[in-house]
Each structure stands twice: as C-alpha cells, then as structure tokens.
mmCIF file of C-alpha atoms in Angstrom:
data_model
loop_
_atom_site.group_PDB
_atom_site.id
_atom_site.type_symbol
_atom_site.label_atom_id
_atom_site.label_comp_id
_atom_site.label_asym_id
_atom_site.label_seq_id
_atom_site.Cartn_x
_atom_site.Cartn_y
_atom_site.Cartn_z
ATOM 1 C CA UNK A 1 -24.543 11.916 3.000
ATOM 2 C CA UNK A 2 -26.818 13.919 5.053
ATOM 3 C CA UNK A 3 -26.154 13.559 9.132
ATOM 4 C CA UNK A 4 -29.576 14.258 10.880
ATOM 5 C CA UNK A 5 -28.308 12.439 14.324
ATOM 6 C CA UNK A 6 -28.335 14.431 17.468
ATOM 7 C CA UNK A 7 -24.489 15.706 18.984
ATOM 8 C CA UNK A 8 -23.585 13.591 22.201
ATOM 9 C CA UNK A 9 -24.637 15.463 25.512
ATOM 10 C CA UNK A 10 -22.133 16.160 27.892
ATOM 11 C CA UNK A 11 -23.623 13.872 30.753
ATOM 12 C CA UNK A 12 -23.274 10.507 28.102
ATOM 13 C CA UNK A 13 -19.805 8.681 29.133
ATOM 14 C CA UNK A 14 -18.222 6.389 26.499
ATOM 15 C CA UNK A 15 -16.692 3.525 26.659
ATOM 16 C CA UNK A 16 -13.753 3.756 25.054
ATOM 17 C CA UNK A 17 -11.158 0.835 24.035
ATOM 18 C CA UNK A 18 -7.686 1.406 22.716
ATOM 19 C CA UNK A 19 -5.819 -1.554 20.687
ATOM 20 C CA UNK A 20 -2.376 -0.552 20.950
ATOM 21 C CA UNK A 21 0.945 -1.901 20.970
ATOM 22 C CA UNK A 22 2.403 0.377 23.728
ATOM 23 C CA UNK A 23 4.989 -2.504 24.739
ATOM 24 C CA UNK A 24 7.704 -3.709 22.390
ATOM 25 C CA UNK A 25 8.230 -7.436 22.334
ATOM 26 C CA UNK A 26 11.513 -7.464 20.529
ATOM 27 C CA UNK A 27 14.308 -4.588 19.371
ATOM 28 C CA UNK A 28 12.635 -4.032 15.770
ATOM 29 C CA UNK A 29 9.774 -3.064 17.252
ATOM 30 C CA UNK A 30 10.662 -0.672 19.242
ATOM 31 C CA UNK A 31 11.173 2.510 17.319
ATOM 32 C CA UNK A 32 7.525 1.198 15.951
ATOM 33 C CA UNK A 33 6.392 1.039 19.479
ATOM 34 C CA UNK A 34 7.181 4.464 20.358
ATOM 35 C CA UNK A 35 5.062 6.497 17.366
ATOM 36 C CA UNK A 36 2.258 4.356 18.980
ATOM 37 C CA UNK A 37 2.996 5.490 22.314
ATOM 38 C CA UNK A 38 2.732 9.087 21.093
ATOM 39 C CA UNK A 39 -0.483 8.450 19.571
ATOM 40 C CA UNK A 40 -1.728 7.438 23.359
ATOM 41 C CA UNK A 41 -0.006 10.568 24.412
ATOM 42 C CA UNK A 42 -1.955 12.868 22.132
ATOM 43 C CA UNK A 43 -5.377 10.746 23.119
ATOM 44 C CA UNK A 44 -4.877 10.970 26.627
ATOM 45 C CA UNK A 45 -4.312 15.064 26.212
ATOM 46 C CA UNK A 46 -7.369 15.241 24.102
ATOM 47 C CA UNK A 47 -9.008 13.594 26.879
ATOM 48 C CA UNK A 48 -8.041 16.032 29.214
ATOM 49 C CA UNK A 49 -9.277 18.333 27.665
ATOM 50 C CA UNK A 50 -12.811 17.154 26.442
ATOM 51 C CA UNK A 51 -12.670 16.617 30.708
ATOM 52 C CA UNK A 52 -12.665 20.661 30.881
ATOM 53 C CA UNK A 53 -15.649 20.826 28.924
ATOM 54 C CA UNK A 54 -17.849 18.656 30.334
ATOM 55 C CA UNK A 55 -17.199 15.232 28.724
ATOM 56 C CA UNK A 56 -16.266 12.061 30.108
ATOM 57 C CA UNK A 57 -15.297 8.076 28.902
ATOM 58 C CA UNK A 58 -14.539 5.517 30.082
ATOM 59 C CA UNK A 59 -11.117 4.254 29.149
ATOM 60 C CA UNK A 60 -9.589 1.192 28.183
ATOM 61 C CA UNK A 61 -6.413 0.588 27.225
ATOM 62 C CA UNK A 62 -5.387 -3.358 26.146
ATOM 63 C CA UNK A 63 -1.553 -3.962 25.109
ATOM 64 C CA UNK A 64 -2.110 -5.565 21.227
ATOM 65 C CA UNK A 65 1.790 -5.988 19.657
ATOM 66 C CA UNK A 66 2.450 -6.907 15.904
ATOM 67 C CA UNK A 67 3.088 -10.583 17.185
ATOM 68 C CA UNK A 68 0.267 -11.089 19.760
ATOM 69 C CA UNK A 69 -1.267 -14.889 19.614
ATOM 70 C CA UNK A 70 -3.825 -13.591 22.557
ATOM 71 C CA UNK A 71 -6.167 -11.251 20.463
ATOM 72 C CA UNK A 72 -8.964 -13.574 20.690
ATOM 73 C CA UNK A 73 -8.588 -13.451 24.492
ATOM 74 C CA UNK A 74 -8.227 -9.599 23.959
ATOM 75 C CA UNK A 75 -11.565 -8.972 22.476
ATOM 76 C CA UNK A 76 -13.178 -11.039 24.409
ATOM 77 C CA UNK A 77 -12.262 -8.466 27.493
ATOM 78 C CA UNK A 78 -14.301 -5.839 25.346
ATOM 79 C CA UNK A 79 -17.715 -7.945 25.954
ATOM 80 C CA UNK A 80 -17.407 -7.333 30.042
ATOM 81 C CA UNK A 81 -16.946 -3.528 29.452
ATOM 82 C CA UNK A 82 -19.662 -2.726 26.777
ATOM 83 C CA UNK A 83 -17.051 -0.701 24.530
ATOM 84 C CA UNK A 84 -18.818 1.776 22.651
ATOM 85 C CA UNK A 85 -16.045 2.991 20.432
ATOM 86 C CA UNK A 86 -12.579 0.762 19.790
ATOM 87 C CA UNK A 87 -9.837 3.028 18.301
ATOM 88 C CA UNK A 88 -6.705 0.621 16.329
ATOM 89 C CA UNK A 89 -5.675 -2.067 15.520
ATOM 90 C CA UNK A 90 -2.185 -0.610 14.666
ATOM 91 C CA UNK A 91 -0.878 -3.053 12.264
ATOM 92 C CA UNK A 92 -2.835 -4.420 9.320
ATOM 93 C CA UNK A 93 -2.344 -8.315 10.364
ATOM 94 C CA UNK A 94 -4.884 -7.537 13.067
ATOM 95 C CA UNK A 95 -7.735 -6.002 11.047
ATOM 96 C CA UNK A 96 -9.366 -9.201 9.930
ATOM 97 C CA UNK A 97 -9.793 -10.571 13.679
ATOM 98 C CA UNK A 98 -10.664 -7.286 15.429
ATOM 99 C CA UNK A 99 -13.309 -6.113 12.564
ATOM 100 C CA UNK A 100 -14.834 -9.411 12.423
ATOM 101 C CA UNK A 101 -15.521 -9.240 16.096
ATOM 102 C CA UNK A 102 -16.204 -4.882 16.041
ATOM 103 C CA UNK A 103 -18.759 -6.098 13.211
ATOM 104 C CA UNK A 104 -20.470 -8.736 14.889
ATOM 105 C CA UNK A 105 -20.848 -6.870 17.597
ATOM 106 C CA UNK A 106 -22.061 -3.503 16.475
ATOM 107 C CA UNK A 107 -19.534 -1.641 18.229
ATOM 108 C CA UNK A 108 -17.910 1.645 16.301
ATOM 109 C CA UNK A 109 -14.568 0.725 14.896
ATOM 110 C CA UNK A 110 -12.063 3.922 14.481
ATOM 111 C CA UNK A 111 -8.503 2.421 11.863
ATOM 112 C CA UNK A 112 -6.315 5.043 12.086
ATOM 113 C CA UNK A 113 -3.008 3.797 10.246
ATOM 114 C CA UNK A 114 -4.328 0.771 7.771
ATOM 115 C CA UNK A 115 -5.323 2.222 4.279
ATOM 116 C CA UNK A 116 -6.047 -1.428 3.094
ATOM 117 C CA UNK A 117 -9.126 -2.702 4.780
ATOM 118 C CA UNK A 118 -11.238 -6.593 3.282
ATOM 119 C CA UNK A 119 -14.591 -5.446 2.572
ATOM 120 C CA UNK A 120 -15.537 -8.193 4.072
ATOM 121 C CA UNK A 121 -15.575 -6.634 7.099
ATOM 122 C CA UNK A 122 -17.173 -3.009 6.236
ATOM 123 C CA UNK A 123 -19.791 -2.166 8.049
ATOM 124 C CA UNK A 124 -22.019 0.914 8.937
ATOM 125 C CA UNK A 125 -19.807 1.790 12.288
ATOM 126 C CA UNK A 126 -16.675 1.583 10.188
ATOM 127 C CA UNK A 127 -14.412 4.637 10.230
ATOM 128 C CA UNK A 128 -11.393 4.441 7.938
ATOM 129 C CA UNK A 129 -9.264 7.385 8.488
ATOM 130 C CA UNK A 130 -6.135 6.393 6.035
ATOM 131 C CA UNK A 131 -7.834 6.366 2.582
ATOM 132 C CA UNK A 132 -6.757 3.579 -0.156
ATOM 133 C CA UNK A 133 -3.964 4.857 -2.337
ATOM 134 C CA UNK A 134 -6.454 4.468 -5.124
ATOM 135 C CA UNK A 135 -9.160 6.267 -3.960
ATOM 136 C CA UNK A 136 -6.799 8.943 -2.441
ATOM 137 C CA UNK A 137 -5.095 8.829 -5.936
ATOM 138 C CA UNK A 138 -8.376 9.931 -7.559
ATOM 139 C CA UNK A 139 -9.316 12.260 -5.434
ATOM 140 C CA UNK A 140 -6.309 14.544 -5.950
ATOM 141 C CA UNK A 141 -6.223 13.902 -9.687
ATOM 142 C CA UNK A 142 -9.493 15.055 -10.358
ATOM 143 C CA UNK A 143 -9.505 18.041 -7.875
ATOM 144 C CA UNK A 144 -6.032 19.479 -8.956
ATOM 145 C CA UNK A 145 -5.646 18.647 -12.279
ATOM 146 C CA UNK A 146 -8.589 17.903 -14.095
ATOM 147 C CA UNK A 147 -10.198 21.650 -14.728
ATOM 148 C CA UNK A 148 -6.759 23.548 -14.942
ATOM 149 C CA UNK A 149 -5.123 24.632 -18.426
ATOM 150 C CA UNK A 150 -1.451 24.657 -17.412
ATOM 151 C CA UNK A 151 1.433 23.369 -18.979
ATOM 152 C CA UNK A 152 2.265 19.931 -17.707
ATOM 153 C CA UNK A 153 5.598 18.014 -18.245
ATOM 154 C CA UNK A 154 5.414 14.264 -16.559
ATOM 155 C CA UNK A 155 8.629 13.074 -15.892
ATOM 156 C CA UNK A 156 9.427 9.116 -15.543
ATOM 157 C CA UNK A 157 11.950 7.409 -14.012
ATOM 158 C CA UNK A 158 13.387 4.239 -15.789
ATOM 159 C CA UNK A 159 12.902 1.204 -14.343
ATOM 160 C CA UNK A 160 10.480 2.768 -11.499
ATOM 161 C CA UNK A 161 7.735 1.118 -9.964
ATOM 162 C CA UNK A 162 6.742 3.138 -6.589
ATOM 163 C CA UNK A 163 3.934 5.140 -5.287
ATOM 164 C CA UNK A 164 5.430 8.442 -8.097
ATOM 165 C CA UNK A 165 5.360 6.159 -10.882
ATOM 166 C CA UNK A 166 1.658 5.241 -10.786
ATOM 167 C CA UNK A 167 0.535 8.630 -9.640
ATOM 168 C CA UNK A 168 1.975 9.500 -12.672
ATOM 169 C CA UNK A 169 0.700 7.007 -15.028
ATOM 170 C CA UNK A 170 -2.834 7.999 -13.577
ATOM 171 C CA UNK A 171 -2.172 11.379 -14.550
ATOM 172 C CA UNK A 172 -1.501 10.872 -17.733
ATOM 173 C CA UNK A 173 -4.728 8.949 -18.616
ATOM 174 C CA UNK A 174 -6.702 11.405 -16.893
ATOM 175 C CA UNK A 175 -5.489 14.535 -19.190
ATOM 176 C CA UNK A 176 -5.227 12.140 -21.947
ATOM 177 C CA UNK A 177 -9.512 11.139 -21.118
ATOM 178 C CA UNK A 178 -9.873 15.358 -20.648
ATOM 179 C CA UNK A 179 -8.181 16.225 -24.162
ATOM 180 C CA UNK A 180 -5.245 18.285 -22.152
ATOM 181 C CA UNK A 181 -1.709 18.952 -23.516
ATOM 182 C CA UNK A 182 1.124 17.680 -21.580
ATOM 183 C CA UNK A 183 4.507 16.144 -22.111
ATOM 184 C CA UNK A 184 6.127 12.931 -21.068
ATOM 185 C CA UNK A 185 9.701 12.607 -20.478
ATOM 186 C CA UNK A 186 12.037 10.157 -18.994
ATOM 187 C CA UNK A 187 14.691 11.648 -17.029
ATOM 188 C CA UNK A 188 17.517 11.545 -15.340
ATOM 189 C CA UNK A 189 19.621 14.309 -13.783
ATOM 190 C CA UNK A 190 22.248 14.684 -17.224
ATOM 191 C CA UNK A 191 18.738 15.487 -19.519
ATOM 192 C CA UNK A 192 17.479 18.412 -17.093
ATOM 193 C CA UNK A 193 18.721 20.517 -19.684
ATOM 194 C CA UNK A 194 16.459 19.379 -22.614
ATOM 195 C CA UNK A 195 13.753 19.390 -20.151
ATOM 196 C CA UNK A 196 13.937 23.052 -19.525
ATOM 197 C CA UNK A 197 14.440 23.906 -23.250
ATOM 198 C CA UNK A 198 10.747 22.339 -23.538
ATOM 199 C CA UNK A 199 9.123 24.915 -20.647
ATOM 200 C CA UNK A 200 7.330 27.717 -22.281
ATOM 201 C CA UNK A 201 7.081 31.032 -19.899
ATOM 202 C CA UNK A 202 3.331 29.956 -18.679
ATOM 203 C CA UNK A 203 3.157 28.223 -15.374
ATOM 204 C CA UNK A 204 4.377 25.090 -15.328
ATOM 205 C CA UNK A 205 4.329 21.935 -13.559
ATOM 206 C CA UNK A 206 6.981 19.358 -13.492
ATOM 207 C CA UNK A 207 5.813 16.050 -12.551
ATOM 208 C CA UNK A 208 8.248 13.525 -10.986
ATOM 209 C CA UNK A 209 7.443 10.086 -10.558
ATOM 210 C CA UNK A 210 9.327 9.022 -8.062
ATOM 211 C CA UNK A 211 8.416 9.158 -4.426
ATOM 212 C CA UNK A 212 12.151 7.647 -4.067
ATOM 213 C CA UNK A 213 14.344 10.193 -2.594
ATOM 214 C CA UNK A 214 17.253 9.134 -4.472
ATOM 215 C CA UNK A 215 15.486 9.319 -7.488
ATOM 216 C CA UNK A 216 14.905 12.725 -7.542
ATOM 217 C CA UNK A 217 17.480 14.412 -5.073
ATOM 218 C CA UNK A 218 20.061 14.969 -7.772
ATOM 219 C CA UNK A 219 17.122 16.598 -10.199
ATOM 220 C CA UNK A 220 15.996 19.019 -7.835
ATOM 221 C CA UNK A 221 19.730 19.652 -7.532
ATOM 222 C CA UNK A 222 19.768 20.454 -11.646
ATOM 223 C CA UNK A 223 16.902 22.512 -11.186
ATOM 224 C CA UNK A 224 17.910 25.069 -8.911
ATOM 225 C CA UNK A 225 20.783 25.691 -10.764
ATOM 226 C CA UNK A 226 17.947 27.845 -13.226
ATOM 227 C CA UNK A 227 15.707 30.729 -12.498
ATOM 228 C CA UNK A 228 12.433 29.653 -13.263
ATOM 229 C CA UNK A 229 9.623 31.513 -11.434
ATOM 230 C CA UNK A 230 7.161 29.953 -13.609
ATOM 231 C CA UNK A 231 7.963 26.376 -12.652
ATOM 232 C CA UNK A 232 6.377 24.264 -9.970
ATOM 233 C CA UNK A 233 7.785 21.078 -9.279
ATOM 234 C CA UNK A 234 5.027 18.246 -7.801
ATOM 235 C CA UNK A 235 6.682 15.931 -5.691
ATOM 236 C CA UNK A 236 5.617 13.551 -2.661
ATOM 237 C CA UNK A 237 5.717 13.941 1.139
ATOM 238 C CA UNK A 238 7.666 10.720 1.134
ATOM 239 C CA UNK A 239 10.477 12.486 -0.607
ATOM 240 C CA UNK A 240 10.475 13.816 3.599
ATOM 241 C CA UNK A 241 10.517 17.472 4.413
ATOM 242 C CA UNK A 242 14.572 18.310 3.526
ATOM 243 C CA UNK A 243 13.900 16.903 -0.186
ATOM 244 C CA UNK A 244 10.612 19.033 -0.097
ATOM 245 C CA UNK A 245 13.070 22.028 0.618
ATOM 246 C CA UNK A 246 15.500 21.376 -1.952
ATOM 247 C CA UNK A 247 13.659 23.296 -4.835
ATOM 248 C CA UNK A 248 11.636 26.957 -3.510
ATOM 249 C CA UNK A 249 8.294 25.795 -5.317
ATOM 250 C CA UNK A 250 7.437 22.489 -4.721
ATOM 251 C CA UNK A 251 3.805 21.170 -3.937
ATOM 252 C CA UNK A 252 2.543 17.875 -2.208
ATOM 253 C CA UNK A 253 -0.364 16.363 -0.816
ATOM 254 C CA UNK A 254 -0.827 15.195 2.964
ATOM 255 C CA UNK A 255 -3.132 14.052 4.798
ATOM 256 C CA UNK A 256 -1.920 15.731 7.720
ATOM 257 C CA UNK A 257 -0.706 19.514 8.285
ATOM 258 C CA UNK A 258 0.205 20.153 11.720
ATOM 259 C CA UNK A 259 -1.319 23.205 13.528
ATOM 260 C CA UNK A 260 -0.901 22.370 17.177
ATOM 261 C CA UNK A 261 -1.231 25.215 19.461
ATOM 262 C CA UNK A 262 1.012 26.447 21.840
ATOM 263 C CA UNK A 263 -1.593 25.624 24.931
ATOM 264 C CA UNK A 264 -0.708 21.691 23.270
ATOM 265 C CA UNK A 265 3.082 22.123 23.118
ATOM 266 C CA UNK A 266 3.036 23.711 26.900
ATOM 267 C CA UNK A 267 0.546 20.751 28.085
ATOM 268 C CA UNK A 268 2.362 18.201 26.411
ATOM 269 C CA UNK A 269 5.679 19.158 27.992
ATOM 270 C CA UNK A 270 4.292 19.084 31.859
ATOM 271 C CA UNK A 271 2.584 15.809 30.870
ATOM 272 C CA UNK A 272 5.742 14.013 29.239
ATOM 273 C CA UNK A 273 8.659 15.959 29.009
ATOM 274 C CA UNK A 274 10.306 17.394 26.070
ATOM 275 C CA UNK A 275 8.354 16.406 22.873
ATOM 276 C CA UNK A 276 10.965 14.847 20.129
ATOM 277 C CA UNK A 277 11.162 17.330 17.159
ATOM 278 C CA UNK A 278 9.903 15.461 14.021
ATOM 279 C CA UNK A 279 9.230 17.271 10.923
ATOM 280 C CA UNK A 280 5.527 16.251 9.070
ATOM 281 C CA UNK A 281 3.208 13.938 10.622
ATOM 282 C CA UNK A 282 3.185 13.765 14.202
ATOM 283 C CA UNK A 283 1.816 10.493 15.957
ATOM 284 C CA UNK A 284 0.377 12.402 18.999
ATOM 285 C CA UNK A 285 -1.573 14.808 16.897
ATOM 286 C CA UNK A 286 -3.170 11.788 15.041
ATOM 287 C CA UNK A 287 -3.974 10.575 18.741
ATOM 288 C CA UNK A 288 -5.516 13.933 19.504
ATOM 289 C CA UNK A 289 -7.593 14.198 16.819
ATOM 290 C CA UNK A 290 -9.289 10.683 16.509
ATOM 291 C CA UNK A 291 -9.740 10.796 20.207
ATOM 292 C CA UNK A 292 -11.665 14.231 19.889
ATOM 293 C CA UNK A 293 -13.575 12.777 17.210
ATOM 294 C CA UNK A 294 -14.358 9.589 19.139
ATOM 295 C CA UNK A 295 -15.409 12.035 21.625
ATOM 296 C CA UNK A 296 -17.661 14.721 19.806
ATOM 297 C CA UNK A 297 -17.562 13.517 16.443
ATOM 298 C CA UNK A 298 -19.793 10.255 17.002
ATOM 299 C CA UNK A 299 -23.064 9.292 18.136
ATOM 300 C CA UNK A 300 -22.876 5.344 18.540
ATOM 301 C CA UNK A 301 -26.473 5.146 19.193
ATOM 302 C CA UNK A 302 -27.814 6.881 16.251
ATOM 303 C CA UNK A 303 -27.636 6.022 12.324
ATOM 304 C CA UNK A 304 -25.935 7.944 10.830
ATOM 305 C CA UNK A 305 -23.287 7.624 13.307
ATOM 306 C CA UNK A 306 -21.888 11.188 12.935
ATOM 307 C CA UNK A 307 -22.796 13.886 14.575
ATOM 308 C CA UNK A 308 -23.869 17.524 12.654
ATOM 309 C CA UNK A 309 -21.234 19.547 14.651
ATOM 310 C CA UNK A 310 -17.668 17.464 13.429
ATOM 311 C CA UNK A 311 -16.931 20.314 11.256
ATOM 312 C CA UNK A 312 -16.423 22.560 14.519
ATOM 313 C CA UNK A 313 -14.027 20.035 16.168
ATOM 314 C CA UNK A 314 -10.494 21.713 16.894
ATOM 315 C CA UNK A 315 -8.395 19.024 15.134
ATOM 316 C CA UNK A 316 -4.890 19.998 15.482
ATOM 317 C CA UNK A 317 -3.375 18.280 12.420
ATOM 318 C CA UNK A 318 -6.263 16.747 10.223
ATOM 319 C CA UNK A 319 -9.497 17.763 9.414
ATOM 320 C CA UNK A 320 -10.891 14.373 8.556
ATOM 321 C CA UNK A 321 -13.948 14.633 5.969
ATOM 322 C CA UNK A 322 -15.909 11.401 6.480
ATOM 323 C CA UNK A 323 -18.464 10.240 3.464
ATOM 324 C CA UNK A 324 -20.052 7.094 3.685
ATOM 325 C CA UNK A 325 -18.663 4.704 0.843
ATOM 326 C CA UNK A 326 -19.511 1.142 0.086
ATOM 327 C CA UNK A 327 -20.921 0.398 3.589
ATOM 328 C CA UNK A 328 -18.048 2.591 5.477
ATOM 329 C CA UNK A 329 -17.386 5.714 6.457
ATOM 330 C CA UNK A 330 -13.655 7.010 4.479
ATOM 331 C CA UNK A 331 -11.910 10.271 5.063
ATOM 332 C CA UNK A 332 -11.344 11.745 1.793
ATOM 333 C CA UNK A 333 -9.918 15.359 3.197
ATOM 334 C CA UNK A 334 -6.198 15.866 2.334
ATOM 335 C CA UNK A 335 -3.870 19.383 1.999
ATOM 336 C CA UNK A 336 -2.861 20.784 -0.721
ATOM 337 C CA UNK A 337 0.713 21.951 0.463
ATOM 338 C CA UNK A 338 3.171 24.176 -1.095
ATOM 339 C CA UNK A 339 6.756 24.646 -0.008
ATOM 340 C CA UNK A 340 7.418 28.737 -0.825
ATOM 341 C CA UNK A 341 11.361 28.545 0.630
ATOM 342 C CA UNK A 342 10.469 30.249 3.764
ATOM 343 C CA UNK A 343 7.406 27.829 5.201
ATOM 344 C CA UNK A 344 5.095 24.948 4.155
ATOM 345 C CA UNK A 345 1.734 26.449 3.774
ATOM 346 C CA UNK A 346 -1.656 25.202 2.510
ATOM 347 C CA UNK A 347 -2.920 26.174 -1.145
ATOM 348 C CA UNK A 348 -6.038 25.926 -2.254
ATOM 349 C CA UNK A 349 -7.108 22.619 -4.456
#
C-alpha cells in the first residue's frame, strides 16, 4: 500500500490510552499480570526516550483485568480525554467491546497480543500486530519453501493435533500444488534410524510436527547421536529456547528477535531494578516497540494512517511490517532464526 501521509512533528502531543491489566484480581492471574506490567515498563522507557527527542503524549493508563464487569464505564473515560491512539486490550474477551467502541469512534486501535480479531470490528485505524496463525502460516510457507529444491522429509506425530501438525499438513499441500519431492514419515524416537537411512548427502530438512516439547525432545535426542552436517531440523519456538538447543542446526520462525541495546538494559535497571532473565520474547520490548510506533509510526489525522519514515524506527525486538488487509492494517514481518550451537541468529528467508 503506498503511505503518502506526512511524519508527526515534534510539537503534536498524543493522547495516548493504555488498556492494561497491571493489577491482579486473583492468584492465577498474577504471573499473567506481571508480563503485562513489563510491557508498561518497556512503554514508559520508550517514552522517555521519544521525550529526548522532542516528542511528547499525553498518557493514560486505565487498570482493564481478564474479569473486569466495568469496561463500559472504562471507555467511556476515553470520551473526556480525546484519546488519539488506545494500545490493548490484553486478553481476547475484551476485543469485541473495546473495538466496537475504538470503531465507532474513529480512534486508532494498536492489539498487541490477540491474533484472532471478528471482522466485524476491522476498521481503517486497526493495527493488528499478532498475525492469524493462518495468515502467518502462509506467509512462511510460501517465502521459505515454495522456490527452494531441497530435500524435504515431513515427519508426523501419531495422534497429534497442535500448531506442528497443521504447519505440516500445509506444507505438504503446498509442495504437493508446486510438483516438489518430499517424504512423509510418522515417527517416533525407536524409527530415527530408518529415517536417516532415507537422507541423501544434499541438504536436508527434517520437518517435525509437533510444537509439543515432549513430542520431539527424545528425537532430537536420536538425532544427535549422528553426524549429519547436511541436516537441518525445522522446529517451533514453542518447543522454548533449551529444546531449540538440543540439536546444533535447528531453524524457527518468530515474530520477535530481541536486540535491545545496552543503553536499554542500563536504563531499565535504574528505572526498575534488576530485569528477570527470560530467554525469547520479552514483554517490555513488545512495550517499547508499539509505544515507539504509536509515537512515530502513526499519523491519526491522515489516511493512510502510517507515516513514510516507520522503516527508520529503532525497534528493539520486532520490526513490524504493516500492509493494509481486508480493512486493517496486519504485521506480516517475522525472523527467520537459526540455532548454529553457539547463538540464535537471523537467516535470510
């Protein structure tokens, strides 16, 4: 889509609302409660730092937990502060009731987490940063595997019905639909053996279709018992980053590849404190990012809403690519990621 709108001058102040549930209501929710809290975290540092070069908002901030019965009362806070930009809901209950409202009121909607949204309620302000499986799905396919003669073996788990299983199905009817050669399997950790017999010396790719850890734990186990520099494995960041590490050539997909710098880790530690070491996605950098592109990224008085210089934003874990799809604007961007047994590092699709 082509974005003619002018970038947002330094001397324009949003008004920025967050929907967030920064306050646990019960004990479940709290672990919940604190990835959310990190997402504020991250916002408030991007903030900060959009401050340093000349930009400004207006921010507020409006408690919304999983079981809220006030969201009505909620949005109706937004009309008194003439929100330009509302970044959440968090949970996917809320969508229908906060869109409806966003919509009606032509006010720019940012969902970070929810990758199912009604289209009912897409509209032209409509940012959707967590792309449908499907669509996401499809995207991948065609980009990594569609235009590449390698040797593919698809591997399927009996009994499986997860996130793997379908990739894999839809892999199979999309080298079936480009006339490409591949072999389907099902295995199990005892019938490695006949798998391997079946691997030519080309490059190959071993497709397992599972995104259950136990699933494939014990295979990648098998594996590395050979010395196969020709074989990449494809696996699934759900797997979680010490599966990933199990076998030395293993590629995923992400959406997210954290790149913070160390000016973020020092900032964040005289802001908060020590920052709790997770390994993948990080909740703050999300925060960061979507509040820099709520900040530079948009124009909520033009049409197109985005503005010509998003592609120069320092995002610090996604790059989000934003094309304008049945009445919405959906981030298709996502890493290719490659585990070499020393670091994760991005490959090219």
């Amino acid at each position: 889509t082509s974005i003619n709108s002018q970038p947002t001058t330094p001397n324009s102040k949003l008004n920025i609302a967050y929907l967030l549930p920064l306050i646990a209501e019960t004990t479940n929710e709290e672990k919940n409660t604190q990835r959310f809290i990190e997402f504020y975290r991250g916002a408030i540092l991007a903030l900060n730092d959009a401050k340093k070069e000349g930009l400004s908002a207006n921010i507020y901030t409006y408690n919304l937990p999983k079981s809220t019965n006030n969201i009505d009362s909620i949005l109706l806070l937004l009309n008194d502060k003439k929100i330009d930009i509302v970044i959440g809901p968090a949970y996917s209950e809320q969508l229908n009731k906060v869109l409806s409202y966003t919509k009606e009121h032509d006010i720019t909607t940012i969902i970070p987490f929810s990758s199912k949204i009604d289209s009912t309620y897409y509209f032209p302000k409509l940012i959707q940063f967590n792309p449908p499986q499907d669509s996401l799905f499809n995207t991948v396919l065609k980009n990594t595997f569609a235009h590449r003669n390698l040797q593919y073996v698809l591997a399927h788990f009996k009994n499986c019905n997860n996130k793997g299983e379908i990739f894999t199905n839809e892999l199979s009817k999309l080298l079936t639909e480009n006339n490409k050669q591949f072999i389907e399997t099902i295995i199990k950790p005892e019938s490695v053996d006949s798998i391997i017999s079946k691997i030519s010396s080309d490059t190959t790719i071993l497709i397992l279709g599972s995104s259950r850890i136990n699933d494939v734990a014990p295979i990648l186990d098998s594996l590395n018992r050979y010395q196969l520099p020709n074989l990449q494995v494809w696996g699934f960041e759900e797997w979680g980053a010490n599966i990933l590490k199990k076998y030395p050539q293993t590629i995923y997909y992400s959406l997210f590849y954290p790149n913070e710098t160390e000016k973020y880790k020092n900032t964040y530690k005289n802001w908060f404190g020590t920052r709790k070491q997770t390994i993948g996605a990080k909740y703050d950098l999300l925060g960061y990012d979507l509040t820099m592109l709520a900040l530079k990224g948009i124009n909520t008085k033009k049409q197109p809403i985005l503005n010509p210089q998003i592609s120069n934003i320092n995002f610090l874990q996604s790059k989000p690519k934003l094309e304008y799809i049945n009445n919405r604007w959906l981030n298709t961007n996502y890493y290719l990621l490659f585990w070499d047994n020393i670091s994760i590092k991005e490959i090219s699709k």
